[in-house]
Coordinates of C-alpha atoms in Angstrom, one line a residue:
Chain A
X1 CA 67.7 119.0 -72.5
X2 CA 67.4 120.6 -75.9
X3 CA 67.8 118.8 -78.7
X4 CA 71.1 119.3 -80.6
X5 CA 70.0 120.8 -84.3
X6 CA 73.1 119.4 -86.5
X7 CA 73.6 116.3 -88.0
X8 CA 77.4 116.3 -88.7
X9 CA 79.5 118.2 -86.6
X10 CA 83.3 119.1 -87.5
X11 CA 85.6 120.2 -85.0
X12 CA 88.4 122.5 -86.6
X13 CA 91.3 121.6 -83.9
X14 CA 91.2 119.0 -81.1
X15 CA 92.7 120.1 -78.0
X16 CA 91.4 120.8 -74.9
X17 CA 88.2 123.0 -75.6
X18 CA 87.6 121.1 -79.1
X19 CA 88.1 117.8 -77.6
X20 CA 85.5 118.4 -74.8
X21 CA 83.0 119.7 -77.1
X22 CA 83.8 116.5 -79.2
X23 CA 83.5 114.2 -75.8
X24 CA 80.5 116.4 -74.3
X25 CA 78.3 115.6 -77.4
X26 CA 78.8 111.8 -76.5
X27 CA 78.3 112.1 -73.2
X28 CA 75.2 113.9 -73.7
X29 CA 73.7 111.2 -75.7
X30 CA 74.4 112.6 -79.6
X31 CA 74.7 110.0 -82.1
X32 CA 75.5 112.1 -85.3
X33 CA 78.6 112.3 -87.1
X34 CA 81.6 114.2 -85.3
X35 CA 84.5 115.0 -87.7
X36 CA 87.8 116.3 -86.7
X37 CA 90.3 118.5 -88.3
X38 CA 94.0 117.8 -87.2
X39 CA 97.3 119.5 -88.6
X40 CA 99.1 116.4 -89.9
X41 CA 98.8 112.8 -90.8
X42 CA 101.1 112.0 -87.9
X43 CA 98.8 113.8 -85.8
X44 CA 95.8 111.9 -87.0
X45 CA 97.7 108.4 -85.8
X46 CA 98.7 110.1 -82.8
X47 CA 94.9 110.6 -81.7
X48 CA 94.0 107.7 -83.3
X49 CA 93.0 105.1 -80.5
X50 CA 92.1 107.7 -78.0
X51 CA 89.6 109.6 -80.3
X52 CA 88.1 106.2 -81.6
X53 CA 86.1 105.4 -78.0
X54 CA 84.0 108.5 -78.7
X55 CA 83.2 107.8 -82.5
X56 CA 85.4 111.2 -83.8
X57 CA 86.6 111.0 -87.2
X58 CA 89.8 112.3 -87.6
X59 CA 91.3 113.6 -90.6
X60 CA 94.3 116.3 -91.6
X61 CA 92.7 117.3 -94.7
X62 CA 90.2 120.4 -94.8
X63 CA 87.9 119.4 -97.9
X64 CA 87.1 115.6 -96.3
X65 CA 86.6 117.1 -92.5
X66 CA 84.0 119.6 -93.6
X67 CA 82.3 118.1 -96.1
X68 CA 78.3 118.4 -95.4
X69 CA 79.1 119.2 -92.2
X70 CA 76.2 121.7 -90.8
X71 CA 78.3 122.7 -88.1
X72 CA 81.8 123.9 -88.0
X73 CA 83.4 124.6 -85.0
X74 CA 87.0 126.5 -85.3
X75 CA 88.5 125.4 -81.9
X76 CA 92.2 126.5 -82.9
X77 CA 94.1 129.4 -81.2
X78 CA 93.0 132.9 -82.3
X79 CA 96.4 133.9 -84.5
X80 CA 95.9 130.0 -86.0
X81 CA 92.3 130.8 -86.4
X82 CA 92.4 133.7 -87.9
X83 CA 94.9 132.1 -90.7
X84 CA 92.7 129.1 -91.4
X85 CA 89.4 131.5 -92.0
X86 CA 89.7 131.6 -96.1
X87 CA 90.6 128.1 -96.1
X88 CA 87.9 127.2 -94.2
X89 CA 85.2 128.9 -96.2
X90 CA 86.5 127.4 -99.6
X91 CA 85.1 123.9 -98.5
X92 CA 82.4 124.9 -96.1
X93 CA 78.7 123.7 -97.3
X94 CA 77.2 127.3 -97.9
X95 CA 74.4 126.2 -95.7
X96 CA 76.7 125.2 -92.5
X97 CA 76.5 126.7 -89.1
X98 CA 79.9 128.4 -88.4
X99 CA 81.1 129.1 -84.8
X100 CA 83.9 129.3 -83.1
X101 CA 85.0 129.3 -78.9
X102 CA 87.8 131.8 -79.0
X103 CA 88.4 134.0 -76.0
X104 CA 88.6 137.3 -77.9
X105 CA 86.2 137.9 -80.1
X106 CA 86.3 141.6 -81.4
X107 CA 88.7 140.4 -84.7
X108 CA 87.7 137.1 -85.2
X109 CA 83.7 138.2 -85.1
X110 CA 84.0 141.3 -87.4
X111 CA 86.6 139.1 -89.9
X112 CA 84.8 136.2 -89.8
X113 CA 81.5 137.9 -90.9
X114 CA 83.4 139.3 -93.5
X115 CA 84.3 136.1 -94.7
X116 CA 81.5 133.1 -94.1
X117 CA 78.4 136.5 -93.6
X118 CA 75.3 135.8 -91.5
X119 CA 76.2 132.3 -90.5
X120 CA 78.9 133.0 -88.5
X121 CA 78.1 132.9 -84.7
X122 CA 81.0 134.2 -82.6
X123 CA 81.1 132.3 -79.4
X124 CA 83.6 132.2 -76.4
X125 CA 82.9 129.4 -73.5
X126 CA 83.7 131.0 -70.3
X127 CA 85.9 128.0 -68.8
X128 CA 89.2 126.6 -69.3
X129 CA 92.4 124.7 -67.8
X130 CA 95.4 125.2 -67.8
X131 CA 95.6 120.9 -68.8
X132 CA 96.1 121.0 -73.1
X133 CA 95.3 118.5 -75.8
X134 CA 92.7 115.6 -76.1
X135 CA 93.7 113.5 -73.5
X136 CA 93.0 116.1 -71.0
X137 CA 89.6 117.2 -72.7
X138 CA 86.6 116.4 -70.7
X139 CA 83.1 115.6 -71.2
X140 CA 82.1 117.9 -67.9
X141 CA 84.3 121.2 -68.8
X142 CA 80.8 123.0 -70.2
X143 CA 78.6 121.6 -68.0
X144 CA 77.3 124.5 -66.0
X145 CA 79.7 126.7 -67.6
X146 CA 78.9 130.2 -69.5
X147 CA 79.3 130.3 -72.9
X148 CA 79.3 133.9 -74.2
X149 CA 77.7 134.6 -78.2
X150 CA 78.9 137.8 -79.5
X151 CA 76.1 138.0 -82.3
X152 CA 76.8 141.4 -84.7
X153 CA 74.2 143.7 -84.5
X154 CA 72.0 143.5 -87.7
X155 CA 74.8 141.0 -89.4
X156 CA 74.6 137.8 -87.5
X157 CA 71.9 135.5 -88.5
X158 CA 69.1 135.4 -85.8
X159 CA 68.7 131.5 -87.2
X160 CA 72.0 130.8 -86.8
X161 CA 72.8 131.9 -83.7
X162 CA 69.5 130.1 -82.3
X163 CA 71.1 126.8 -83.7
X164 CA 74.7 127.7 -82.0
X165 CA 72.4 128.5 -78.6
X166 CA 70.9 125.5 -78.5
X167 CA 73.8 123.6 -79.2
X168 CA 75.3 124.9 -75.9
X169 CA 72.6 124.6 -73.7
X170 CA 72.0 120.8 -75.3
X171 CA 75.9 120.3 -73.6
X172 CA 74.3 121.7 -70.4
X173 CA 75.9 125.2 -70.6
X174 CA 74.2 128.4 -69.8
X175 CA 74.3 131.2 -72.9
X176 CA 74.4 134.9 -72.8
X177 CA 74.6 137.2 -75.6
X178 CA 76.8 140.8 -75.5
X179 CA 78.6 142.7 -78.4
X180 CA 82.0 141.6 -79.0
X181 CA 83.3 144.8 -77.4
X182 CA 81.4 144.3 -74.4
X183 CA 82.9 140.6 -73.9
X184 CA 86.2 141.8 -74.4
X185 CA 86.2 144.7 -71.9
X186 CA 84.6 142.4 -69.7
X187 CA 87.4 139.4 -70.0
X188 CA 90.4 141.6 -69.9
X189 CA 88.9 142.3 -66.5
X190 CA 88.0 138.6 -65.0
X191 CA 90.5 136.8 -67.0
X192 CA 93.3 138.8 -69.2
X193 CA 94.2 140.5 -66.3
X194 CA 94.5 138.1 -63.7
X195 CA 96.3 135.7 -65.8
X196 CA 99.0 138.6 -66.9
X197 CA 99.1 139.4 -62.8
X198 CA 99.5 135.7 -62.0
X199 CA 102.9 135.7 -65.0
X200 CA 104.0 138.8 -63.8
X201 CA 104.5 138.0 -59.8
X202 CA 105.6 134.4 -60.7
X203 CA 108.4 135.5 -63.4
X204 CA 109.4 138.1 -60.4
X205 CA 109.8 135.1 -57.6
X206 CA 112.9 133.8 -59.8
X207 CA 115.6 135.5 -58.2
X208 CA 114.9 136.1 -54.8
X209 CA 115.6 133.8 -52.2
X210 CA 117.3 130.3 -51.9
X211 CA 114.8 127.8 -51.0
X212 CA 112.1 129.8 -51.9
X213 CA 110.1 127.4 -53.9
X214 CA 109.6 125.1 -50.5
X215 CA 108.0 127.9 -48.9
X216 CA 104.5 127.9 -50.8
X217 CA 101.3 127.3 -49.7
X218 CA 98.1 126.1 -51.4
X219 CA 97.0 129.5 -51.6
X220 CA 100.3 130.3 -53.9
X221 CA 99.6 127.0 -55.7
X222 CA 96.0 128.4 -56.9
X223 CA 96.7 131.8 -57.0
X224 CA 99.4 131.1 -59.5
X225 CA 97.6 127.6 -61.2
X226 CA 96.7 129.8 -64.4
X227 CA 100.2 130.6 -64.9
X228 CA 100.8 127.1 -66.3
X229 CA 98.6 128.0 -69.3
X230 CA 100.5 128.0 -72.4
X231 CA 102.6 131.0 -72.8
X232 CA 102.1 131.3 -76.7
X233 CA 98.4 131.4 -76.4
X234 CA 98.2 134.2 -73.8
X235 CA 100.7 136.0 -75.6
X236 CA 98.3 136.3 -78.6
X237 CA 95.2 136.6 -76.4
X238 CA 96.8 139.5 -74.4
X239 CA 98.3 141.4 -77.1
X240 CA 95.1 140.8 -79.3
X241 CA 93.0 142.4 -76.7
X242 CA 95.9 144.8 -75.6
X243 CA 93.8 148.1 -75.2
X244 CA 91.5 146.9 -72.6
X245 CA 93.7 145.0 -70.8
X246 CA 96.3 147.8 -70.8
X247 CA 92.9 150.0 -69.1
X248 CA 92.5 147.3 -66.6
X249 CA 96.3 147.6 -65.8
X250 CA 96.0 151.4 -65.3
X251 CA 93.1 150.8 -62.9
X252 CA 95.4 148.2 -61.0
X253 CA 97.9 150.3 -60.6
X254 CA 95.7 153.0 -59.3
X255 CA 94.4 150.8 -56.3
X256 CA 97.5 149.4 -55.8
X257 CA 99.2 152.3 -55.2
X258 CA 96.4 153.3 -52.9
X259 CA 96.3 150.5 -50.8
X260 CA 100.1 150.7 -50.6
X261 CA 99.6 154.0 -48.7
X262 CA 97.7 151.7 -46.3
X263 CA 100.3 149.8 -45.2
X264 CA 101.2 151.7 -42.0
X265 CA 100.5 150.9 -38.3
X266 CA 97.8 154.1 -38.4
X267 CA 96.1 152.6 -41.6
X268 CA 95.4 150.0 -40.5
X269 CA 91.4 149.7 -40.4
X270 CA 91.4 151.4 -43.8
X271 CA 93.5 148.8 -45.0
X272 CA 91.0 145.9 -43.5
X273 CA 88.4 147.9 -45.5
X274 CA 89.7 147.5 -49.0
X275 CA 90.3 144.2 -47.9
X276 CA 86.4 143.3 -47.0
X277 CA 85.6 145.0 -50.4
X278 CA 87.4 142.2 -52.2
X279 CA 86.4 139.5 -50.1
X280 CA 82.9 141.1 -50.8
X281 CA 83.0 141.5 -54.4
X282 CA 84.4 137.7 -55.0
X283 CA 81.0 136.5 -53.1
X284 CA 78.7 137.9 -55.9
X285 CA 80.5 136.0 -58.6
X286 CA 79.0 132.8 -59.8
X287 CA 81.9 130.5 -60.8
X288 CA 82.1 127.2 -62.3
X289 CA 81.9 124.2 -60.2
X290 CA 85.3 122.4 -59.3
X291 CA 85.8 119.5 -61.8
X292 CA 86.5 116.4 -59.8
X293 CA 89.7 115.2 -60.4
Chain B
X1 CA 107.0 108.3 -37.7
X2 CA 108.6 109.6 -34.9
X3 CA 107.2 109.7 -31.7
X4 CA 105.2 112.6 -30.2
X5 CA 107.6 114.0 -26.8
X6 CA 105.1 115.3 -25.3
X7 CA 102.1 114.0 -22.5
X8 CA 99.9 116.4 -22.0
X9 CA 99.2 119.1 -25.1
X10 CA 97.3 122.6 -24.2
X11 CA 96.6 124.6 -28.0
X12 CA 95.4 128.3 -27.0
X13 CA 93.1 128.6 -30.0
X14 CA 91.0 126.0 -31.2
X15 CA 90.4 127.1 -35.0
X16 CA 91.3 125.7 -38.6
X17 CA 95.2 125.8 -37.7
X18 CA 94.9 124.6 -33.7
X19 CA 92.3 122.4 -34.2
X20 CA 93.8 120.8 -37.1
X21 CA 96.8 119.6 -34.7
X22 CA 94.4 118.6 -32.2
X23 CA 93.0 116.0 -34.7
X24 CA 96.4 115.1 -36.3
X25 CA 97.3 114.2 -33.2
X26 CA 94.3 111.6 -32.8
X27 CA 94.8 110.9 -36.5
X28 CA 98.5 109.1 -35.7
X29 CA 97.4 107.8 -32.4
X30 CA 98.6 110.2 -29.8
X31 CA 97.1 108.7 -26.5
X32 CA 98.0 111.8 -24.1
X33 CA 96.0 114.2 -23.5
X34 CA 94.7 117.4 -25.3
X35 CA 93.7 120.7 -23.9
X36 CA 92.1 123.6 -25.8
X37 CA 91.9 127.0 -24.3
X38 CA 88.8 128.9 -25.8
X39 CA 87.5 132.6 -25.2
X40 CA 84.9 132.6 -23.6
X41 CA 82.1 129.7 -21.7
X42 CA 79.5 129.9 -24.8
X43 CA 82.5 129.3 -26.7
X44 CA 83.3 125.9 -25.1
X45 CA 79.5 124.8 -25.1
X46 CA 79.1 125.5 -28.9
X47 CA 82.3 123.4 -29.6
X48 CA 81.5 120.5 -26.9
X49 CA 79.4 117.7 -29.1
X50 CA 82.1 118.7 -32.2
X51 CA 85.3 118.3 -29.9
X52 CA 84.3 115.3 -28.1
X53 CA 84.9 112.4 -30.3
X54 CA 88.8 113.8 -30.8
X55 CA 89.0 113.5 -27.0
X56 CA 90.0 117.3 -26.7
X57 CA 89.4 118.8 -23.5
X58 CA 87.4 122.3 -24.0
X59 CA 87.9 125.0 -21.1
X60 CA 88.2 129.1 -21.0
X61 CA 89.8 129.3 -18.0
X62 CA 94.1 129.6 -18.8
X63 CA 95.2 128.1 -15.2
X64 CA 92.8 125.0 -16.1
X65 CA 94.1 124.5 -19.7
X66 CA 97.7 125.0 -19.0
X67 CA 98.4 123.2 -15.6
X68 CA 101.0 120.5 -16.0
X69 CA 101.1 120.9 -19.8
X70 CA 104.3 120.0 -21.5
X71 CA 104.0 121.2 -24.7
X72 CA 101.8 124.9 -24.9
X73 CA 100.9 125.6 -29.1
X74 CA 99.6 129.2 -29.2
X75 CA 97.4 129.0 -32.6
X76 CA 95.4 132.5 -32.1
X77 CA 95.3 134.7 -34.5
X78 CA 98.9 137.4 -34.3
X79 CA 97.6 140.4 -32.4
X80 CA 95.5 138.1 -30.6
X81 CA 98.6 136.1 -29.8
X82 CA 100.7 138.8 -28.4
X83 CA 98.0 140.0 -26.7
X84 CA 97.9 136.9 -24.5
X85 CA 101.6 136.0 -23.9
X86 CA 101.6 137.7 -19.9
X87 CA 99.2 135.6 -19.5
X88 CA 99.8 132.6 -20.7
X89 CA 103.6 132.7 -19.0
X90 CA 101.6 133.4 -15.6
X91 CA 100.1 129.6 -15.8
X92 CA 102.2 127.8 -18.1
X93 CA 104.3 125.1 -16.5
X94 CA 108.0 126.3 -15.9
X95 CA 109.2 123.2 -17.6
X96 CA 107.0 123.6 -20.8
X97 CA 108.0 123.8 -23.8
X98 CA 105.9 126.9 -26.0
X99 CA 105.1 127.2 -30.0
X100 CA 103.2 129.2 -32.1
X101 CA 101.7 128.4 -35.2
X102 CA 101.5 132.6 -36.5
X103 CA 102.6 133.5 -40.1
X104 CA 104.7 136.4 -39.2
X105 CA 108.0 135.5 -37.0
X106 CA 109.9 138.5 -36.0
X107 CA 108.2 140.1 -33.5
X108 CA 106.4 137.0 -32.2
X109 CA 109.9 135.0 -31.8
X110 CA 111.4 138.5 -30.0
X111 CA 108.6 139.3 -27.7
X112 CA 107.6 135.5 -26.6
X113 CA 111.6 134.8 -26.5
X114 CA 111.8 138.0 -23.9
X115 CA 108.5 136.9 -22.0
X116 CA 109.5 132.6 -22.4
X117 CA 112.9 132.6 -22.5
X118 CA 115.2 129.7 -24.4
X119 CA 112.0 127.2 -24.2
X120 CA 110.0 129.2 -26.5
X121 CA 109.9 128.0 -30.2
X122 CA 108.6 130.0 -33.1
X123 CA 107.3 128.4 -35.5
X124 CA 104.9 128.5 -38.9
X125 CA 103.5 125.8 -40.9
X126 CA 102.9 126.9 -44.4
X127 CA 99.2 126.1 -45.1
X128 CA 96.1 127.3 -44.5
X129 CA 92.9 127.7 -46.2
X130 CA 90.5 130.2 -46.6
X131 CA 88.0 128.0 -44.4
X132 CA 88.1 129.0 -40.5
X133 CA 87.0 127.4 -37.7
X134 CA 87.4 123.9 -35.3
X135 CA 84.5 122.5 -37.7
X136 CA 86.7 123.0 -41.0
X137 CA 89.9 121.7 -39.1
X138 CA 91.2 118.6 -40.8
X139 CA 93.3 116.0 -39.6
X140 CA 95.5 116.3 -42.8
X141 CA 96.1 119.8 -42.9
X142 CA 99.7 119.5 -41.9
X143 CA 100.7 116.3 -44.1
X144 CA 103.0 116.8 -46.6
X145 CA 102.9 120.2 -45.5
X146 CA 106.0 122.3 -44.7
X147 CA 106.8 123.8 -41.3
X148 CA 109.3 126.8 -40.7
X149 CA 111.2 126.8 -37.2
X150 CA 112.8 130.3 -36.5
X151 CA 114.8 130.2 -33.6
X152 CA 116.8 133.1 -32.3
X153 CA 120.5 132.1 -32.7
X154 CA 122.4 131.7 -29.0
X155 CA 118.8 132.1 -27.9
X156 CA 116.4 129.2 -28.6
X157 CA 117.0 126.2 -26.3
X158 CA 118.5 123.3 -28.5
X159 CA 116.2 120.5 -26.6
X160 CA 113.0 122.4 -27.1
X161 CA 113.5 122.8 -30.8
X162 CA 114.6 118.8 -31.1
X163 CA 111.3 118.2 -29.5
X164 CA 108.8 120.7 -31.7
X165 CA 110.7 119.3 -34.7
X166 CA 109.9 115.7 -34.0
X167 CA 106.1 116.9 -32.9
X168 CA 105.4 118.2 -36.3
X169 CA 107.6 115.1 -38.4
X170 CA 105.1 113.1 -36.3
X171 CA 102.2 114.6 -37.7
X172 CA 104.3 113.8 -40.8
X173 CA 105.5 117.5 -41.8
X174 CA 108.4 118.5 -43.2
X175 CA 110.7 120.8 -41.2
X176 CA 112.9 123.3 -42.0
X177 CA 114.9 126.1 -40.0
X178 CA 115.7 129.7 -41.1
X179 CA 116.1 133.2 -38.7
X180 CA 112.8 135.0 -38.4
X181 CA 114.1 138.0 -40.8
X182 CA 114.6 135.5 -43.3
X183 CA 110.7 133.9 -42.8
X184 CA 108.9 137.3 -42.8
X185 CA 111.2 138.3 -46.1
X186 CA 110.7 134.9 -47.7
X187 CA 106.7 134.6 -46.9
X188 CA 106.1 138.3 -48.0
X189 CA 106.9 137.2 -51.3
X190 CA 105.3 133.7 -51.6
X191 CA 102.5 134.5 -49.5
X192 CA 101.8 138.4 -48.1
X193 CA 102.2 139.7 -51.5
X194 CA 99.8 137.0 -54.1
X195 CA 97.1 137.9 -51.4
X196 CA 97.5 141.3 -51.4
X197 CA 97.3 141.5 -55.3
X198 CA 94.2 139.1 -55.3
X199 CA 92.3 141.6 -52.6
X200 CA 93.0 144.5 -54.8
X201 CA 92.4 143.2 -58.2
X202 CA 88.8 142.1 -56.6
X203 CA 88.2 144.8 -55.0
X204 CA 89.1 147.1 -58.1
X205 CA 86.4 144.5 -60.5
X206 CA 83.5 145.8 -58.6
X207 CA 81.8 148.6 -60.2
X208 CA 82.9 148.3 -63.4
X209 CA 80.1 145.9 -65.8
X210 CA 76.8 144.8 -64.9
X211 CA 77.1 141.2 -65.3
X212 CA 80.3 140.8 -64.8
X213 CA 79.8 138.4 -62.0
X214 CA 79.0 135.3 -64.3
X215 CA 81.9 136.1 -66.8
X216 CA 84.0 134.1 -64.4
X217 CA 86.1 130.9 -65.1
X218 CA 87.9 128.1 -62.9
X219 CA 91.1 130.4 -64.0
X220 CA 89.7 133.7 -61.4
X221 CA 87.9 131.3 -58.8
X222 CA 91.0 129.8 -57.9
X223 CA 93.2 133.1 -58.0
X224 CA 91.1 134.8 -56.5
X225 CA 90.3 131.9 -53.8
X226 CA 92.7 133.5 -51.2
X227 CA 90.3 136.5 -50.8
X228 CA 88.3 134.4 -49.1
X229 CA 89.9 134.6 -46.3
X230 CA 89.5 136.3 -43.2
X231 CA 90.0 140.1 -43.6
X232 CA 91.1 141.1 -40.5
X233 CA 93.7 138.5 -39.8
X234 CA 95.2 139.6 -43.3
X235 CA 95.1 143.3 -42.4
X236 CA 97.1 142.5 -39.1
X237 CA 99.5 140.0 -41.3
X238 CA 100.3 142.8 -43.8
X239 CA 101.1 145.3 -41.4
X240 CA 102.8 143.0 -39.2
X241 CA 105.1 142.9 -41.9
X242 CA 104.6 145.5 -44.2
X243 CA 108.1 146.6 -44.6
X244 CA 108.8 143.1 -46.2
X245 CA 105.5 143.8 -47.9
X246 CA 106.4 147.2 -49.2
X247 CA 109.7 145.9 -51.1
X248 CA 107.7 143.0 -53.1
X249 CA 105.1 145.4 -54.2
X250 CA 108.0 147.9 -55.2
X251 CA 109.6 144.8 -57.3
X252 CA 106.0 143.9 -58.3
X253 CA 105.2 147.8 -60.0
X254 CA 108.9 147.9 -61.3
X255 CA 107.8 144.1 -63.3
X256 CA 104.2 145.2 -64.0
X257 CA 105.8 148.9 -65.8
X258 CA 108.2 146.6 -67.6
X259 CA 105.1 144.2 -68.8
X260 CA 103.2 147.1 -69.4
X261 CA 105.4 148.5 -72.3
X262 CA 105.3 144.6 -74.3
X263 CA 101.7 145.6 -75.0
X264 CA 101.7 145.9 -78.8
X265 CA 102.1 144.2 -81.8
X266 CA 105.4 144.0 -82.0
X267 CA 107.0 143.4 -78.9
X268 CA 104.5 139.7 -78.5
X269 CA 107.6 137.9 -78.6
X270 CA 109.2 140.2 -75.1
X271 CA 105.7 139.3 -73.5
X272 CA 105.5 135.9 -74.7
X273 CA 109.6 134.9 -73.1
X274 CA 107.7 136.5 -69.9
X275 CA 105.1 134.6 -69.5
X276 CA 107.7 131.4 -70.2
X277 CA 109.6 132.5 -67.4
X278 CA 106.4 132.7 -64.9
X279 CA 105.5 129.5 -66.5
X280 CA 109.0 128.1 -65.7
X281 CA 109.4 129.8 -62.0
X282 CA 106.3 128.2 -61.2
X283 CA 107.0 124.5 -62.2
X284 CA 110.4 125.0 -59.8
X285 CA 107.8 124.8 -56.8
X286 CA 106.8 122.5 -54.1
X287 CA 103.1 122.7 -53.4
X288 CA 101.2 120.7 -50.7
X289 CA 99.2 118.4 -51.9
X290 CA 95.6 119.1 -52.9
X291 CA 93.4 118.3 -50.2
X292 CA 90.3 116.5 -51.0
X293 CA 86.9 117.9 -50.2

């Protein structure tokens, strides 16, 4: 394993994906500081005992989190992120590390440059749950996950974002780089989308049938599992990356108006076809491993 | 538990879903006997060494399988099934009482009831997987799980659908009762339709950006998990029913064009009391329990 090249780490936010960043480093053998920025004092005694196990230092105050700190990672949702960017770099060290593990990353790369420069490394792990909060953050959630860096062309620091790479890969996570553009096209097709199908066919069961809901399988169960994300956060993630996912949509509803021509006794073999294409194209895909409960 | 009324126990079919019964019944301590009807001699020999500790008896012959059985469970694929029913009535037992296991009712309950008569008892257990075969059959498939009887009202003999009920609360499933129309409507929306929107959205991904394949999270491997399943028996279940199937993906479109317009800025707050209501729809549900690996 790579070593991890920071000394003090602070973790802006410390739910799910900042918590298991926060528990990874632990787990992974790290013995400098972690600091941890929460909203509020009564959130500070709230996490209190369960934060305390994996040496995090909590605190609801920016200036005391951050200070010396050679690595900042903003681990809030985007809209909140995006907010907390000038207050941020007013107490950054103007030699730290900054990153962040968003899932869009065209706006919060090209604002975030604006505001820390160089040192900001836009990154978006490629994992998730549905779970929220510490409690449910877990040492394992990056290992063997993708984490994506979306480096700006001639802007982002080469330094920098080899510090931020080795950080990941240190948690056991493998790293690819692509423009933030690139990343976003690509997510609104293997996650915006099938997250805003998943809410769309599960907010259309409501009415339908009495009894319904003791008619579901486990294939409806993981079908529709993303749909108990939280609904505020994929609000903002879908409407901040609206154009692409709105061109994934269109594309949708292209095939699926083919296929529904398929859906005759004739059609049948054509129909079969489409149907081996998916089952095809899900085979090349490399996904995380299962987390044991 | 109830007990099993039944001695002797012939299952045409001897993959995930008929061999799963077979080893439910050893599972609760069934002592009669079990027959399995497979297709062909090579067939029987490949399943011999994996059958035997289950004490299932293999054969390809129908006569053999079916003599003096009092309970017949057809568990092959629909087309398959219907195919066979002639058959199956020439060597079944006159006293026997015959299910099904398919996941379309309508013309499966009509055609068997014409062929059976009042003994024949259609029925559907809601669960699968996207695993086939007597090796990935699992004595726990049908735990917890739910079963939908469809008899044909003034039709369906009120003995033979005591006994099939208590057969499947013996395996310890729950049971419930609805007219075949109301299955095939109900299961094209819980079921047909999530895997028809997961084949298409896959098949749609797969020209569109090298790489895409490891841009994947736990979110699209377990939507998209139901593609993995066996294309032709999906193609013969969507046609089977694709008028049910055809009026969920007309609701679906109407939904999707509605979501489709709260793409912007300012209607976030439209798309976020969507996404609540998917959220909420889905918590309303009753899912089997996760099996474990």
């Amino acid at each position: 394993m790579p070593e991890i090249p920071f000394q003090r780490v602070a973790i802006v936010g410390l739910g799910l994906m900042g918590g298991s960043v926060a528990k990874a480093l632990r787990a992974v053998g790290y013995e400098g500081q972690i600091h941890a920025a929460l909203p509020s004092a009564a959130a500070v005694a709230a996490l209190r005992s369960s934060a305390e196990p994996w040496r995090i230092e909590l605190g609801h105050q920016l200036p005391e989190v951050l200070v010396d700190a050679d690595l900042i990672l903003l681990a809030t949702p985007p809209k909140v992120l995006l907010s907390q960017l000038p207050e941020v770099a007013r107490w950054a060290d103007p030699a730290a590390v900054i990153t962040d593990l968003a899932s869009t990353k065209n706006t919060i790369a090209c604002r975030a440059t604006e505001i820390f420069g160089a040192r900001f490394v836009p990154g978006h792990p490629v994992v998730g749950s549905e779970m929220t909060g510490f409690p449910a953050a877990r040492e394992d959630l990056y290992r063997a996950a993708q984490v994506v860096l979306t480096p700006l062309t001639g802007r982002t620091d080469e330094l920098a974002l080899d510090k931020v790479r080795q950080f990941w890969m240190a948690l056991g996570a493998g790293v690819q780089e692509m423009s933030p553009q690139a990343h976003d096209a690509a997510l609104a097709a293997t996650s915006h989308l099938p997250h805003l199908l998943a809410y769309i066919y599960l907010a259309g069961l409501a009415p339908q049938f009495p009894g319904l809901e003791n008619l579901a399988g486990g294939g409806l169960r993981d079908f529709s599992r993303i749909v108990d994300s939280n609904p505020a956060l994929w609000a903002d993630i879908l409407q901040e990356n609206q154009q692409a996912v709105r061109q994934q949509l269109q594309q949708f509803q292209d095939n699926l108006r083919l296929v529904e021509q398929l859906l005759t006794d004739e059609a049948i073999p054509d129909l079969q076809t489409w149907l081996e294409r998916g089952k095809t194209v899900r085979q090349q895909f490399h996904f995380p491993p299962v987390l044991s409960e």
